[in-house]
PDB file of N, CA and C in Angstrom:
ATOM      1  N   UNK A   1       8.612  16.698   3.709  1.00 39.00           N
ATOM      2  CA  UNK A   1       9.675  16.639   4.707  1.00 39.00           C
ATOM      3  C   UNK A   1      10.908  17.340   4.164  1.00 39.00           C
ATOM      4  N   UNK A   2      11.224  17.959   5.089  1.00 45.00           N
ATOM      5  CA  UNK A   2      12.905  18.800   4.926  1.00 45.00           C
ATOM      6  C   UNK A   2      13.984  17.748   4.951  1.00 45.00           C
ATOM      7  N   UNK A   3      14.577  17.943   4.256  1.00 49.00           N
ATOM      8  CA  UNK A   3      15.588  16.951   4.238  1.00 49.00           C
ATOM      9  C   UNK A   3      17.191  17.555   4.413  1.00 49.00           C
ATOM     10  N   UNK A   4      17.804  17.204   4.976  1.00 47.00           N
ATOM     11  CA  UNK A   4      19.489  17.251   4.701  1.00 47.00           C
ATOM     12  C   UNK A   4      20.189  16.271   4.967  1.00 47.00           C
ATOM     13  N   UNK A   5      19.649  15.542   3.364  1.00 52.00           N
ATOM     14  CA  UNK A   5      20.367  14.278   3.194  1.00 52.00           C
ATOM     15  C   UNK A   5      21.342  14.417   2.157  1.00 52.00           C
ATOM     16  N   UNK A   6      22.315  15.326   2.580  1.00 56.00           N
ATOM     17  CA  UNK A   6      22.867  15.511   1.341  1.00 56.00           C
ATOM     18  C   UNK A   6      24.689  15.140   2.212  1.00 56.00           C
ATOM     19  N   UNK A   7      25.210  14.906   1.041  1.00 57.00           N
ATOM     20  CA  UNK A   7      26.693  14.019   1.677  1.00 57.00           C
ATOM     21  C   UNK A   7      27.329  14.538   2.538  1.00 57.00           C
ATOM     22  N   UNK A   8      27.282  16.311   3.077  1.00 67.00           N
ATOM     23  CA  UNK A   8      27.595  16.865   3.657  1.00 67.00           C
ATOM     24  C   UNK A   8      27.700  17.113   4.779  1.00 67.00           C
ATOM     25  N   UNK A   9      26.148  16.928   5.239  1.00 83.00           N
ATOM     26  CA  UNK A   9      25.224  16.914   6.546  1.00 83.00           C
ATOM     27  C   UNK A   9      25.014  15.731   7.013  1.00 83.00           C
ATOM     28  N   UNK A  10      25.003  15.600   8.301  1.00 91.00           N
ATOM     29  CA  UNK A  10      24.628  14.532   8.754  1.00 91.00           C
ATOM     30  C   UNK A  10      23.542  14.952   9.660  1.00 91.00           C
ATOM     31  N   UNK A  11      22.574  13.905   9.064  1.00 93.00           N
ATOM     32  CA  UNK A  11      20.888  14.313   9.990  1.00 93.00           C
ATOM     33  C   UNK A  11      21.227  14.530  11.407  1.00 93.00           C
ATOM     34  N   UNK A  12      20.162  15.082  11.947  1.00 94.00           N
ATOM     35  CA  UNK A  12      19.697  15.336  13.434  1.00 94.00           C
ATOM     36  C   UNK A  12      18.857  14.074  14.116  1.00 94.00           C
ATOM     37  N   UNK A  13      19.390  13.002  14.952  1.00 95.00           N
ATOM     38  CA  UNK A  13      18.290  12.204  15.041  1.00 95.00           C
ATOM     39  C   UNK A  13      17.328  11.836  15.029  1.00 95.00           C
ATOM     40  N   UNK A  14      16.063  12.966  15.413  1.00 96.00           N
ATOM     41  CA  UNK A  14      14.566  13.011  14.992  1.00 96.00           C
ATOM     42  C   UNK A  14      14.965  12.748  13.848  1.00 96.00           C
ATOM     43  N   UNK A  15      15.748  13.320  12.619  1.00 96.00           N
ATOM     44  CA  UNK A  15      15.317  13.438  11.544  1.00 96.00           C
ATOM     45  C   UNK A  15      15.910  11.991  10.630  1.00 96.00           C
ATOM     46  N   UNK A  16      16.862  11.730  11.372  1.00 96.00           N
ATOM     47  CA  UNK A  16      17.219  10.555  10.953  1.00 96.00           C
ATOM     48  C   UNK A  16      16.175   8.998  11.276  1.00 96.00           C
ATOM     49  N   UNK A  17      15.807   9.116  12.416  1.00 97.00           N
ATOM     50  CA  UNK A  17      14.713   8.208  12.559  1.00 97.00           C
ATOM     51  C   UNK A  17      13.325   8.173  11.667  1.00 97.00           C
ATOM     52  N   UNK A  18      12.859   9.233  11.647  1.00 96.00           N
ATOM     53  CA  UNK A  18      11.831   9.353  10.949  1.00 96.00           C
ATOM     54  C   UNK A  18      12.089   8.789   9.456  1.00 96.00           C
ATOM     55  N   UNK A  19      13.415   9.295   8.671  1.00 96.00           N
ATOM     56  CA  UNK A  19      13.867   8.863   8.030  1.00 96.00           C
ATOM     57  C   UNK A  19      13.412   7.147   8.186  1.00 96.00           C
ATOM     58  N   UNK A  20      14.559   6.918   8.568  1.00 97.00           N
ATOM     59  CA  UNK A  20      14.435   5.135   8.873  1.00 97.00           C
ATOM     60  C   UNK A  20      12.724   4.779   8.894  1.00 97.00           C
ATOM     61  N   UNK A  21      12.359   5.688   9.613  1.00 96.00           N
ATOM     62  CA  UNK A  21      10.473   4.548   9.332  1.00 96.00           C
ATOM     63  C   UNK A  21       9.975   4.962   8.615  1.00 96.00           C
ATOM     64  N   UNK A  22      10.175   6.119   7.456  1.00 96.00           N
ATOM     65  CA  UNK A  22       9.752   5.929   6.338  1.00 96.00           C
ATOM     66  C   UNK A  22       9.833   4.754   5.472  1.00 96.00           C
ATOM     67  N   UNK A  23      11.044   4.786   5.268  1.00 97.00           N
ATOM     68  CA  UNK A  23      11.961   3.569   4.862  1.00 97.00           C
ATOM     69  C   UNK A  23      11.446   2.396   4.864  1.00 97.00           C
ATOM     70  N   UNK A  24      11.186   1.833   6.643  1.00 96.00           N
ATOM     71  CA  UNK A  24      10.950   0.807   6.894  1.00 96.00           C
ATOM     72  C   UNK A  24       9.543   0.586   6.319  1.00 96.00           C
ATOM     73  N   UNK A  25       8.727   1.802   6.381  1.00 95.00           N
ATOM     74  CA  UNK A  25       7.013   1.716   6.015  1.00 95.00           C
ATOM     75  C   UNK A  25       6.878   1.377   4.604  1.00 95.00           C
ATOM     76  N   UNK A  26       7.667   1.909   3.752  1.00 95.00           N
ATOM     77  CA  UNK A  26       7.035   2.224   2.482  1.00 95.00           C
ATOM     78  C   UNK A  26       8.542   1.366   1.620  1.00 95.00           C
ATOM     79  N   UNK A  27       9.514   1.756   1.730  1.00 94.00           N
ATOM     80  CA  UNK A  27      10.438   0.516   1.212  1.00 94.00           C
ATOM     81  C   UNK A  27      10.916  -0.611   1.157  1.00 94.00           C
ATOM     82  N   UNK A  28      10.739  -1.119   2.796  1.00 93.00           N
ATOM     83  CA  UNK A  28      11.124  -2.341   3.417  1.00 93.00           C
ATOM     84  C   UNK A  28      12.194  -2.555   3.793  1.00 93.00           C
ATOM     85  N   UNK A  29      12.961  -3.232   4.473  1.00 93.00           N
ATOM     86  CA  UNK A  29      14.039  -3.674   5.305  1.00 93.00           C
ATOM     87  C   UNK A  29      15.346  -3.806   4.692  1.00 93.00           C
ATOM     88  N   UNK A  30      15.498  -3.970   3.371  1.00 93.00           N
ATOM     89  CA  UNK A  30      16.844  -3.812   2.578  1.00 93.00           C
ATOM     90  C   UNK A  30      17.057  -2.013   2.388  1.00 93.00           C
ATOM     91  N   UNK A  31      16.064  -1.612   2.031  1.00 95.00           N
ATOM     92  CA  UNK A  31      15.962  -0.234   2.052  1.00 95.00           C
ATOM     93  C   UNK A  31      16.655   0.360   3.074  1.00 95.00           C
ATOM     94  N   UNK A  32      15.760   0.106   4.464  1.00 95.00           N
ATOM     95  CA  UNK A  32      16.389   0.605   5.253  1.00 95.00           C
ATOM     96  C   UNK A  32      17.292   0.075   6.203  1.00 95.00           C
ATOM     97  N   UNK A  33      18.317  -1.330   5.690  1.00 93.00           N
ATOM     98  CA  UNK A  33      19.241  -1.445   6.102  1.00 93.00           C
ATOM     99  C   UNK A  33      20.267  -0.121   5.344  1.00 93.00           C
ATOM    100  N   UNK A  34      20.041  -0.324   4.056  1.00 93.00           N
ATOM    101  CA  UNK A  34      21.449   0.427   3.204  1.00 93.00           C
ATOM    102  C   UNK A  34      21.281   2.204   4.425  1.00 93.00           C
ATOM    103  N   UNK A  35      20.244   2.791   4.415  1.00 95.00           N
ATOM    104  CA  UNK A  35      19.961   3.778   5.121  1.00 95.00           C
ATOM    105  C   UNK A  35      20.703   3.900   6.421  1.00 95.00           C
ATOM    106  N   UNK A  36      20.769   2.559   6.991  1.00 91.00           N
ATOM    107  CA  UNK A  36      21.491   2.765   8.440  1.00 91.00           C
ATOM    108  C   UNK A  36      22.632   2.705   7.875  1.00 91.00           C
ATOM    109  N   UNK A  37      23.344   1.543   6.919  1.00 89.00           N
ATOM    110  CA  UNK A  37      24.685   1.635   6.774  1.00 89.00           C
ATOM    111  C   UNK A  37      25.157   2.746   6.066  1.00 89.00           C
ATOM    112  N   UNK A  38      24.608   3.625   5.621  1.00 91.00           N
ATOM    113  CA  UNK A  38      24.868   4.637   4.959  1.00 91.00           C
ATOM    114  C   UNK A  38      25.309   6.084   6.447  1.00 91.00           C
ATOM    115  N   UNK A  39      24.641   5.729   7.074  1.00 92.00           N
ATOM    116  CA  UNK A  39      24.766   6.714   8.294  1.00 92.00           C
ATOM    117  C   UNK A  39      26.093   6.017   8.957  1.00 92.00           C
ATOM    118  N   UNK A  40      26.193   4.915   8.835  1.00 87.00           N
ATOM    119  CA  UNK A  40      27.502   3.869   9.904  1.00 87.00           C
ATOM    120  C   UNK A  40      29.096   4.810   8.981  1.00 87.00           C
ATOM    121  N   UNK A  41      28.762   4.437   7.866  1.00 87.00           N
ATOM    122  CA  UNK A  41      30.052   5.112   7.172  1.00 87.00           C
ATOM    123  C   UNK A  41      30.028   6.598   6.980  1.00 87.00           C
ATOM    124  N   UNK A  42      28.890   7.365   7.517  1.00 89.00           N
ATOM    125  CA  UNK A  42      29.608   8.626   7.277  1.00 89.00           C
ATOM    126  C   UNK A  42      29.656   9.189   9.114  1.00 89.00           C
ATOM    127  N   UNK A  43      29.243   8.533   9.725  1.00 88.00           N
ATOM    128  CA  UNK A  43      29.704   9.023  11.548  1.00 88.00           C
ATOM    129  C   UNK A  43      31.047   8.961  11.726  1.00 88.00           C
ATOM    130  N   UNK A  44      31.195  10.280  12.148  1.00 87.00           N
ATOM    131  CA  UNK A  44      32.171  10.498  12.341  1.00 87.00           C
ATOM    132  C   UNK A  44      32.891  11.194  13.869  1.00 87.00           C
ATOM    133  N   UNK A  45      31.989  11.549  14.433  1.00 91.00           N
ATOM    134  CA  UNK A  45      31.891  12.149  15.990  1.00 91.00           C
ATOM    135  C   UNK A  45      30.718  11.254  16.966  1.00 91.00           C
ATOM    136  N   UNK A  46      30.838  11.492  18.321  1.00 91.00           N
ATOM    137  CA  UNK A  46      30.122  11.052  19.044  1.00 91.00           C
ATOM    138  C   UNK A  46      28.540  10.868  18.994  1.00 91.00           C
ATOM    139  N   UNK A  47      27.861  12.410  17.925  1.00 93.00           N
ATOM    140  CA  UNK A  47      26.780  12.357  18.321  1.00 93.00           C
ATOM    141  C   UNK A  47      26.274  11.292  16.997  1.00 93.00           C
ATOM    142  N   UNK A  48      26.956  11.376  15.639  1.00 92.00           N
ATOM    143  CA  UNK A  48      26.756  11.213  14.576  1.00 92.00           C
ATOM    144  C   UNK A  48      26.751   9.414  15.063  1.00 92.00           C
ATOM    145  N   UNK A  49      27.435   9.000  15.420  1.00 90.00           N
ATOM    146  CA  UNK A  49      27.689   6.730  16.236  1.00 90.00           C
ATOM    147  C   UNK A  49      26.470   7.236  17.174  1.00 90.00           C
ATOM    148  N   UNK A  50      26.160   7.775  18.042  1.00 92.00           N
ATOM    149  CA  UNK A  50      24.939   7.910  18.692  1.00 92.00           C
ATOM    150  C   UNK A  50      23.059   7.651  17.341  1.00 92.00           C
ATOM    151  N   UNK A  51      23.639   8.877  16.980  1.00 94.00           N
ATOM    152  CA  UNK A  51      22.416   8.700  15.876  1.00 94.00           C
ATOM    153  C   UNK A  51      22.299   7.155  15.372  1.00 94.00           C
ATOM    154  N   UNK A  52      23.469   6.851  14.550  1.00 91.00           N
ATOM    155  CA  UNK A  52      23.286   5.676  13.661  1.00 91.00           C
ATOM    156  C   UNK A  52      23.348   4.311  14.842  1.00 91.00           C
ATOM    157  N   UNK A  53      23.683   4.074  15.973  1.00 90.00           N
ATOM    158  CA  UNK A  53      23.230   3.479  17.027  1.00 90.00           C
ATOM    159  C   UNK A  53      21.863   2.960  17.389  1.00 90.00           C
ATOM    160  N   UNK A  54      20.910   4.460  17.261  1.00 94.00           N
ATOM    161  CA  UNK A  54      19.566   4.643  17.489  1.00 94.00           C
ATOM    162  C   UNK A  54      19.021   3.744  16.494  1.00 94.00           C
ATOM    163  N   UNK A  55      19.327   4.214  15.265  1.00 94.00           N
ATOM    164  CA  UNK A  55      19.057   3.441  13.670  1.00 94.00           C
ATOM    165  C   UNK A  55      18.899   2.077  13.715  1.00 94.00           C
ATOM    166  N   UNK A  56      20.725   1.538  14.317  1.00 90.00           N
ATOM    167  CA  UNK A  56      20.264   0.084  13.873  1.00 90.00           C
ATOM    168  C   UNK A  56      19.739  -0.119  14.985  1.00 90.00           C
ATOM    169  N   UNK A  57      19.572   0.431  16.071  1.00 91.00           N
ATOM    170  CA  UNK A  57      18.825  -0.432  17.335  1.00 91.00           C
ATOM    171  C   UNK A  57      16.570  -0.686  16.813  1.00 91.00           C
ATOM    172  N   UNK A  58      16.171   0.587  16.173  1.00 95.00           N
ATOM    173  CA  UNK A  58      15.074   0.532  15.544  1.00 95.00           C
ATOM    174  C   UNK A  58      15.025  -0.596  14.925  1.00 95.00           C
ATOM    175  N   UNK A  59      15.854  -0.313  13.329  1.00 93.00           N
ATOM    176  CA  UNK A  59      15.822  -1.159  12.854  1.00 93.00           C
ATOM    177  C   UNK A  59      15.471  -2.591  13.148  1.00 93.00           C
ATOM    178  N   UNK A  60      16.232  -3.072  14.459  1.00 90.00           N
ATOM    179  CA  UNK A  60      16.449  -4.674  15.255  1.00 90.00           C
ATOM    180  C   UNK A  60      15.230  -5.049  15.645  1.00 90.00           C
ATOM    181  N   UNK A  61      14.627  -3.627  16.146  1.00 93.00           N
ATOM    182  CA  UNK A  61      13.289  -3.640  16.843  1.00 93.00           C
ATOM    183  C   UNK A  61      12.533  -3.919  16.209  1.00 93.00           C
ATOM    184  N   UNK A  62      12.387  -3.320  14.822  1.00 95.00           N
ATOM    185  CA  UNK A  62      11.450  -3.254  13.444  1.00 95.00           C
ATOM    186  C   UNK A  62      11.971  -5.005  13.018  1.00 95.00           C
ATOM    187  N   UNK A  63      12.625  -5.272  12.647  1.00 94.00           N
ATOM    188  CA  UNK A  63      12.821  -6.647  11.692  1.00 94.00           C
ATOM    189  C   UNK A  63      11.971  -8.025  12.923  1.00 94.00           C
ATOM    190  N   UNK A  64      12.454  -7.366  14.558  1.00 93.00           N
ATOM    191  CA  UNK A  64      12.146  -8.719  15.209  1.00 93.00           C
ATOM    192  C   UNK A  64      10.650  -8.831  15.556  1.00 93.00           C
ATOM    193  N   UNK A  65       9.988  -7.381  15.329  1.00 95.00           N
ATOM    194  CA  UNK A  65       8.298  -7.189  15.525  1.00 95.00           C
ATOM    195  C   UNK A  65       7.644  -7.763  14.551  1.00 95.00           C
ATOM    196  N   UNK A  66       8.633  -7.476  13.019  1.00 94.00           N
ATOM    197  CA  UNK A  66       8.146  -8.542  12.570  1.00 94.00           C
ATOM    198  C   UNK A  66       8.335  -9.689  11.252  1.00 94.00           C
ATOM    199  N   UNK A  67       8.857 -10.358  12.673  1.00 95.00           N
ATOM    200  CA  UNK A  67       9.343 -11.319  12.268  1.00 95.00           C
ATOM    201  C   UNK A  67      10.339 -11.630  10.974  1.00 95.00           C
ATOM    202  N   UNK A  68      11.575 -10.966  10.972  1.00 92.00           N
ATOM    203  CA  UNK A  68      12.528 -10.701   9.746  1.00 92.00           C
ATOM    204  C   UNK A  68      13.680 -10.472  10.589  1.00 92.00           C
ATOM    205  N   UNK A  69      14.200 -11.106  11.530  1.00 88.00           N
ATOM    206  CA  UNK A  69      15.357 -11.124  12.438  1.00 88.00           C
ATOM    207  C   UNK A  69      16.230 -12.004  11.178  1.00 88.00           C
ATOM    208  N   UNK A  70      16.012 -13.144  11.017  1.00 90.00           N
ATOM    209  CA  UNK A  70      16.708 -14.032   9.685  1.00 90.00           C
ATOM    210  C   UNK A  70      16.890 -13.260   8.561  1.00 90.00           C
ATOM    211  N   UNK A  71      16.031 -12.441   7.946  1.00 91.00           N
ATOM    212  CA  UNK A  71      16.254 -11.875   6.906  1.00 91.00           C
ATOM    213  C   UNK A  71      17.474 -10.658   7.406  1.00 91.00           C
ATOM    214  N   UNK A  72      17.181  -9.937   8.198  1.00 86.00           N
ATOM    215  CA  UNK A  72      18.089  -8.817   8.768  1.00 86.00           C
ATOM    216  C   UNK A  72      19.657  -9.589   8.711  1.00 86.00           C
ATOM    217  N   UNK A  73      19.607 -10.593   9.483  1.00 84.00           N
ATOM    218  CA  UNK A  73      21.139 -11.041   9.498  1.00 84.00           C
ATOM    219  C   UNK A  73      21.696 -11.682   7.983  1.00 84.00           C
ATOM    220  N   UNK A  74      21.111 -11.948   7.219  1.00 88.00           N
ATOM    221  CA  UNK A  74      21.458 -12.004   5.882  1.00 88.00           C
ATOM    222  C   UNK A  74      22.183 -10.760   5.161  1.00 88.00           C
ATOM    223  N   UNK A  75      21.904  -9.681   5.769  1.00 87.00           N
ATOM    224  CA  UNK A  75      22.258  -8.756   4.814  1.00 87.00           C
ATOM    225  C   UNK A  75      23.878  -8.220   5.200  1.00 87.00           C
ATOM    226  N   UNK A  76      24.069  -7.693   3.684  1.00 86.00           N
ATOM    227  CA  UNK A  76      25.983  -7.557   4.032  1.00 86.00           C
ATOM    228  C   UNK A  76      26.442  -6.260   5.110  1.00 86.00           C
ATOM    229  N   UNK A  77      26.278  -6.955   6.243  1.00 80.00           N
ATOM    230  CA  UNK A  77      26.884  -5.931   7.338  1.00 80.00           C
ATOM    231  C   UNK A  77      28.446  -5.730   7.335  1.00 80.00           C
ATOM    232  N   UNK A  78      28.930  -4.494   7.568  1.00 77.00           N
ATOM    233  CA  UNK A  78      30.464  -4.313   7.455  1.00 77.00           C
ATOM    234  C   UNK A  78      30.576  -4.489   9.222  1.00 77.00           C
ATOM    235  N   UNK A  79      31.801  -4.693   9.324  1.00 77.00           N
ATOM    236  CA  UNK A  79      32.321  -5.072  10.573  1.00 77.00           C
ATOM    237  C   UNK A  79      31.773  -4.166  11.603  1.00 77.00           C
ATOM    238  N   UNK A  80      31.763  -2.484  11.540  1.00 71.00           N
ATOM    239  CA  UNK A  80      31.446  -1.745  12.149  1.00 71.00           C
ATOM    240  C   UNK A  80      29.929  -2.410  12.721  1.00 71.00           C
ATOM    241  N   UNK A  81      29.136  -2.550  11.443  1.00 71.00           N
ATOM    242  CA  UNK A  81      27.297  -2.772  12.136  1.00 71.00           C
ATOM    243  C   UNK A  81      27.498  -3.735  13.004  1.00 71.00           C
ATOM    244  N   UNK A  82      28.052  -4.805  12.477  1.00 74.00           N
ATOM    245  CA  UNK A  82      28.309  -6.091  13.265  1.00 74.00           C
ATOM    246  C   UNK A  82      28.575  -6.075  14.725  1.00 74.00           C
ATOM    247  N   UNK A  83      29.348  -5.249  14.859  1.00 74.00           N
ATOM    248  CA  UNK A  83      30.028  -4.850  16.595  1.00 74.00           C
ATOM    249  C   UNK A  83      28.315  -4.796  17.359  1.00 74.00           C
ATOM    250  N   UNK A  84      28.046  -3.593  16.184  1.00 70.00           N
ATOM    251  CA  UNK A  84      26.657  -2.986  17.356  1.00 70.00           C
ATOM    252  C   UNK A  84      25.576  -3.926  17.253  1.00 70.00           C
ATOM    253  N   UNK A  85      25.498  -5.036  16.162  1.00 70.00           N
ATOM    254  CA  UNK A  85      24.690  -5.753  16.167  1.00 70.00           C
ATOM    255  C   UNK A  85      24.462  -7.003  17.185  1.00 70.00           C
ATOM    256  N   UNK A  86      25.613  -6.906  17.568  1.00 72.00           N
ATOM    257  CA  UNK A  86      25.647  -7.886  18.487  1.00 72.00           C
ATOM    258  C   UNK A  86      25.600  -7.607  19.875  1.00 72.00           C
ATOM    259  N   UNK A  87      25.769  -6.104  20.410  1.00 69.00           N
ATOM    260  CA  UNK A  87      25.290  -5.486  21.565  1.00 69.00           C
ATOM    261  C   UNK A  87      23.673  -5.299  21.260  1.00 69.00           C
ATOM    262  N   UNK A  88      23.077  -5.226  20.549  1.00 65.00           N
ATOM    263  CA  UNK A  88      21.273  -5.150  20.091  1.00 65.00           C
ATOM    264  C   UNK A  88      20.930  -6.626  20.630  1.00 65.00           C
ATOM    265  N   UNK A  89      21.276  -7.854  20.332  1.00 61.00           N
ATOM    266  CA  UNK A  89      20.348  -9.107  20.680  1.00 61.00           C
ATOM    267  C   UNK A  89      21.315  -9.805  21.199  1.00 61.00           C
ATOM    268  N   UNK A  90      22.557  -9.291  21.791  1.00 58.00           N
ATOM    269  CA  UNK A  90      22.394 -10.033  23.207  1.00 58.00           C
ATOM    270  C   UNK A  90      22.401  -9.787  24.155  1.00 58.00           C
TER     271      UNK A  90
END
């Protein structure tokens, strides 16, 4: 995989998702929390909060399929995730 994960660039959503389910497949859910919050602090324009939007909304999808909704909310969300986390499940 091509990557431009470098501090500069900010992925293209395909590429950022795919990202994330790598993540989620092969690292697990702390993994790819830091991954979304890593995208939360560097958005900086509309499309870039769009992308990382997509992220944690997967993510929500991924932890509650299975069964790691409890574990997900354990982890240290900054205020920003929090906002969107709470438009995801309710």
């Amino acid at each position: 995989i091509r990557s431009t994960q470098s501090e500069h660039v900010f992925p293209a959503k395909n590429e950022a998702l795919l990202t994330l389910d790598i993540y989620l497949s092969c690292k697990g859910l702390y993994e790819a929390f830091l991954y979304c919050q890593k995208l939360w602090k560097r958005a900086e324009d509309s499309r870039c909060i769009d992308t990382s939007k997509e992220c944690t909304r997967r993510l929500c999808t991924w932890s509650e399929k299975h069964n790691l909704t409890n574990k997900l909310m354990e982890m240290p969300f900054t205020a920003k995730d929090e906002v969107y986390l709470h438009e995801c499940f309710d």
